[in-house]
Amino acid sequence: MRILTNIKLIALSVTIGLGLIAQGTSAKAAGTETLLVAGGCFWCVESDFEGVNGVKEVISGFAGGSVKNPTYKQVVAGGTGHYEVAQIQFDPAVVSTDQLLAMFFRSVDPTDAGGQFCDRGDSYRTAIFADGPPQKAAAEKAKADAQAALGKTVVTPVLGKAAFYPADDYHQNYYKSSDRLAFSSVGLGVKKSDAYKRYRDRCGRDQRVKQLWGDAAPFTH
């Protein structure tokens, strides 16, 4: 009888332990949400948002097109319909969707329908890919707020949920990588991080954002 009781106690302890593990896993998952945005060059969006308190990770990739698992060359060549996007993974207890959306609009030129800054073409257009009705409503409100603040038409579309395809490793964390490039438009043998800074400056991203948004621009250097 005592043996049976001990067995039952052990079984109960195991069940409780598994339950706590499951709860912990669920709580961890609940602590992370995602926001998928297109803001021109995904290196720049990644660089901007990875510095935001509450953002856990930003992954560069593609969304919105008709080709599965597209390559960078396919997307920039045109015809696939994809945008360069950044998947922002964040803790909603630290930073809200509304705050991230407000920062997003103020980090781009949402009045430009043909690309962003020096990067022209469909893949460099701005967009928000809303993950469900609540996020769509938040994005529409953020868009309306941005339009009211600028006094100009905001052309950034709020689209539905789309498949996200991460770009290859070459493009991840480009802005802070110490890897050296054999060749680039800004020189030979330079680190990716240095090449990124030169590209961003030459492209006029911060200058245009500052011109549009003034002190409300959150990431201008």
Coordinates of C-alpha atoms in Angstrom, one line a residue:
M1 CA 0.0 0.0 0.0
R2 CA 2.8 2.3 0.9
I3 CA 4.6 1.4 -2.3
L4 CA 1.5 2.3 -4.3
T5 CA 1.2 5.6 -2.5
N6 CA 4.8 6.5 -3.3
I7 CA 4.3 5.6 -6.9
K8 CA 1.2 7.9 -7.0
L9 CA 3.1 10.7 -5.4
I10 CA 6.0 10.3 -7.9
A11 CA 3.5 10.3 -10.8
L12 CA 1.8 13.4 -9.5
S13 CA 5.1 15.2 -9.1
V14 CA 6.0 14.3 -12.7
T15 CA 2.7 15.6 -13.9
I16 CA 3.0 18.8 -12.0
G17 CA 6.6 19.3 -13.2
L18 CA 5.5 18.7 -16.9
G19 CA 2.7 21.2 -16.4
L20 CA 5.0 23.8 -15.0
I21 CA 7.4 23.3 -17.9
A22 CA 4.5 23.7 -20.4
Q23 CA 3.4 26.8 -18.6
G24 CA 6.9 28.2 -18.8
T25 CA 7.2 27.5 -22.5
S26 CA 3.8 29.1 -23.1
A27 CA 4.7 32.2 -21.1
K28 CA 8.0 32.5 -23.0
A29 CA 6.2 32.3 -26.3
A30 CA 3.6 34.8 -25.2
G31 CA 6.4 37.2 -24.3
T32 CA 7.4 37.6 -28.0
E33 CA 5.4 39.2 -30.8
T34 CA 6.4 40.1 -34.3
L35 CA 5.9 43.0 -36.6
L36 CA 6.7 42.7 -40.3
V37 CA 7.6 46.0 -42.1
A38 CA 9.1 47.1 -45.4
G39 CA 11.2 50.3 -45.1
G40 CA 13.5 50.2 -48.0
C41 CA 16.9 48.7 -47.4
F42 CA 16.5 46.0 -44.8
W43 CA 20.0 46.5 -43.4
C44 CA 18.9 50.0 -42.3
V45 CA 15.6 48.8 -40.7
E46 CA 17.5 46.1 -38.9
S47 CA 20.1 48.6 -37.7
D48 CA 17.4 51.0 -36.5
F49 CA 15.1 48.7 -34.6
E50 CA 17.7 46.4 -33.0
G51 CA 18.6 49.3 -30.8
V52 CA 15.1 49.8 -29.5
N53 CA 14.5 48.7 -25.9
G54 CA 12.3 45.6 -25.9
V55 CA 13.2 44.5 -29.4
K56 CA 14.8 41.1 -29.1
E57 CA 15.9 40.5 -32.7
V58 CA 15.3 41.9 -36.2
I59 CA 15.7 39.5 -39.2
S60 CA 16.1 40.8 -42.8
G61 CA 14.1 39.0 -45.5
F62 CA 11.4 39.2 -48.1
A63 CA 7.6 39.1 -48.2
G64 CA 4.7 39.9 -50.4
G65 CA 5.8 38.2 -53.6
S66 CA 4.7 35.2 -55.7
V67 CA 7.9 33.1 -55.5
K68 CA 8.7 30.8 -52.6
N69 CA 12.1 31.2 -50.9
P70 CA 13.3 33.9 -53.3
T71 CA 17.0 34.8 -53.5
Y72 CA 18.3 38.4 -53.1
K73 CA 19.2 38.5 -56.8
Q74 CA 15.7 37.4 -57.8
V75 CA 14.1 40.1 -55.7
V76 CA 16.3 43.0 -56.7
A77 CA 16.1 41.9 -60.4
G78 CA 12.3 42.5 -60.1
G79 CA 9.3 40.5 -61.2
T80 CA 8.8 38.4 -58.0
G81 CA 6.6 41.1 -56.3
H82 CA 8.6 40.8 -53.0
Y83 CA 9.5 43.7 -50.7
E84 CA 12.7 43.8 -48.7
V85 CA 11.3 43.5 -45.2
A86 CA 12.4 43.3 -41.6
Q87 CA 10.7 40.9 -39.1
I88 CA 10.9 42.7 -35.7
Q89 CA 10.6 40.3 -32.7
F90 CA 9.7 42.2 -29.5
D91 CA 8.5 41.9 -26.0
P92 CA 5.1 43.7 -25.8
A93 CA 5.6 44.1 -22.0
V94 CA 8.5 46.5 -22.8
V95 CA 7.6 48.1 -26.1
S96 CA 4.1 48.1 -27.7
T97 CA 3.1 47.5 -31.3
D98 CA 1.8 51.1 -31.4
Q99 CA 5.2 52.5 -30.4
L100 CA 7.0 50.4 -33.0
L101 CA 4.6 51.5 -35.7
A102 CA 5.0 55.2 -34.8
M103 CA 8.8 54.7 -34.9
F104 CA 8.6 52.9 -38.2
F105 CA 6.6 55.7 -40.0
R106 CA 9.1 58.3 -38.6
S107 CA 12.1 56.3 -39.9
V108 CA 11.1 56.2 -43.5
D109 CA 9.7 58.5 -46.2
P110 CA 6.1 57.2 -46.3
T111 CA 5.2 59.7 -49.1
D112 CA 7.4 58.0 -51.6
A113 CA 5.7 55.3 -53.7
G114 CA 8.7 54.5 -55.9
G115 CA 11.2 53.2 -53.3
Q116 CA 13.2 54.7 -50.5
F117 CA 15.9 57.4 -50.8
C118 CA 18.5 56.2 -53.3
D119 CA 17.0 52.7 -53.6
R120 CA 14.4 52.7 -56.4
G121 CA 12.1 50.0 -57.5
D122 CA 9.2 47.8 -56.2
S123 CA 11.3 45.8 -53.7
Y124 CA 12.3 49.0 -51.8
R125 CA 8.7 50.3 -51.3
T126 CA 7.3 50.8 -47.8
A127 CA 4.6 48.6 -46.4
I128 CA 3.3 47.0 -43.2
F129 CA 2.2 43.3 -43.3
A130 CA -0.4 43.1 -40.5
D131 CA -0.7 39.8 -38.6
G132 CA -4.4 39.8 -37.9
P133 CA -7.2 42.4 -37.4
P134 CA -5.8 44.0 -34.2
Q135 CA -2.4 44.7 -35.8
K136 CA -4.1 45.9 -39.0
A137 CA -6.2 48.4 -37.0
A138 CA -3.1 49.6 -35.1
A139 CA -1.2 50.0 -38.4
E140 CA -4.1 51.9 -40.0
K141 CA -4.2 54.2 -37.0
A142 CA -0.5 54.8 -37.1
K143 CA -0.7 55.6 -40.8
A144 CA -3.5 58.1 -40.2
D145 CA -1.5 59.7 -37.4
A146 CA 1.6 59.9 -39.6
Q147 CA -0.4 61.5 -42.4
A148 CA -1.9 64.1 -40.0
A149 CA 1.6 64.9 -38.6
L150 CA 3.1 65.4 -42.0
G151 CA 0.1 67.1 -43.6
K152 CA 0.9 65.0 -46.7
T153 CA -0.5 61.8 -48.3
V154 CA 1.1 58.7 -46.8
V155 CA 1.2 56.0 -49.5
T156 CA 2.6 53.1 -47.3
P157 CA 0.0 50.3 -47.7
V158 CA -1.2 48.2 -44.8
L159 CA -1.3 44.7 -46.2
G160 CA -2.4 41.4 -44.9
K161 CA -0.3 38.6 -43.4
A162 CA 2.3 37.3 -45.8
A163 CA 4.9 34.5 -45.8
F164 CA 8.2 35.7 -44.5
Y165 CA 11.4 34.4 -46.1
P166 CA 14.7 35.3 -44.3
A167 CA 17.5 36.5 -46.5
D168 CA 20.7 34.5 -46.5
D169 CA 23.3 34.9 -43.8
Y170 CA 25.3 37.4 -45.8
H171 CA 22.6 40.0 -45.2
Q172 CA 21.9 39.4 -41.5
N173 CA 23.5 41.8 -39.1
Y174 CA 25.2 43.5 -42.0
Y175 CA 25.4 46.9 -40.3
K176 CA 27.6 45.5 -37.4
S177 CA 29.5 42.8 -39.2
S178 CA 33.3 42.9 -39.1
D179 CA 33.5 40.6 -42.1
R180 CA 35.5 42.2 -44.9
L181 CA 34.2 42.6 -48.5
A182 CA 36.5 41.7 -51.4
F183 CA 34.7 44.3 -53.4
S184 CA 32.0 46.9 -52.8
S185 CA 30.8 50.2 -54.3
V186 CA 32.5 52.0 -51.4
G187 CA 35.9 50.4 -51.6
L188 CA 37.9 47.2 -51.5
G189 CA 38.5 45.1 -48.4
V190 CA 36.3 47.2 -46.1
K191 CA 34.3 45.8 -43.3
K192 CA 30.6 45.4 -43.8
S193 CA 29.9 47.7 -41.0
D194 CA 32.0 50.5 -42.6
A195 CA 30.5 49.8 -46.0
Y196 CA 27.1 50.0 -44.5
K197 CA 27.8 53.4 -42.8
R198 CA 29.1 54.8 -46.1
Y199 CA 26.2 53.5 -48.1
R200 CA 23.6 54.9 -45.6
D201 CA 25.2 58.3 -45.7
R202 CA 25.5 58.4 -49.5
C203 CA 22.0 57.2 -49.9
G204 CA 20.7 60.2 -48.0
R205 CA 18.4 58.2 -45.7
D206 CA 18.9 60.1 -42.5
Q207 CA 19.0 63.5 -44.3
R208 CA 15.6 62.9 -45.9
V209 CA 14.0 61.5 -42.7
K210 CA 15.3 64.4 -40.7
Q211 CA 13.9 66.8 -43.3
L212 CA 10.5 65.2 -43.2
W213 CA 10.2 64.4 -39.5
G214 CA 12.6 66.8 -37.7
D215 CA 13.0 66.0 -34.0
A216 CA 10.3 63.3 -34.3
A217 CA 12.7 61.1 -36.3
P218 CA 13.9 58.4 -33.8
F219 CA 16.9 57.0 -35.6
T220 CA 18.7 59.8 -37.5
H221 CA 22.4 60.0 -36.7

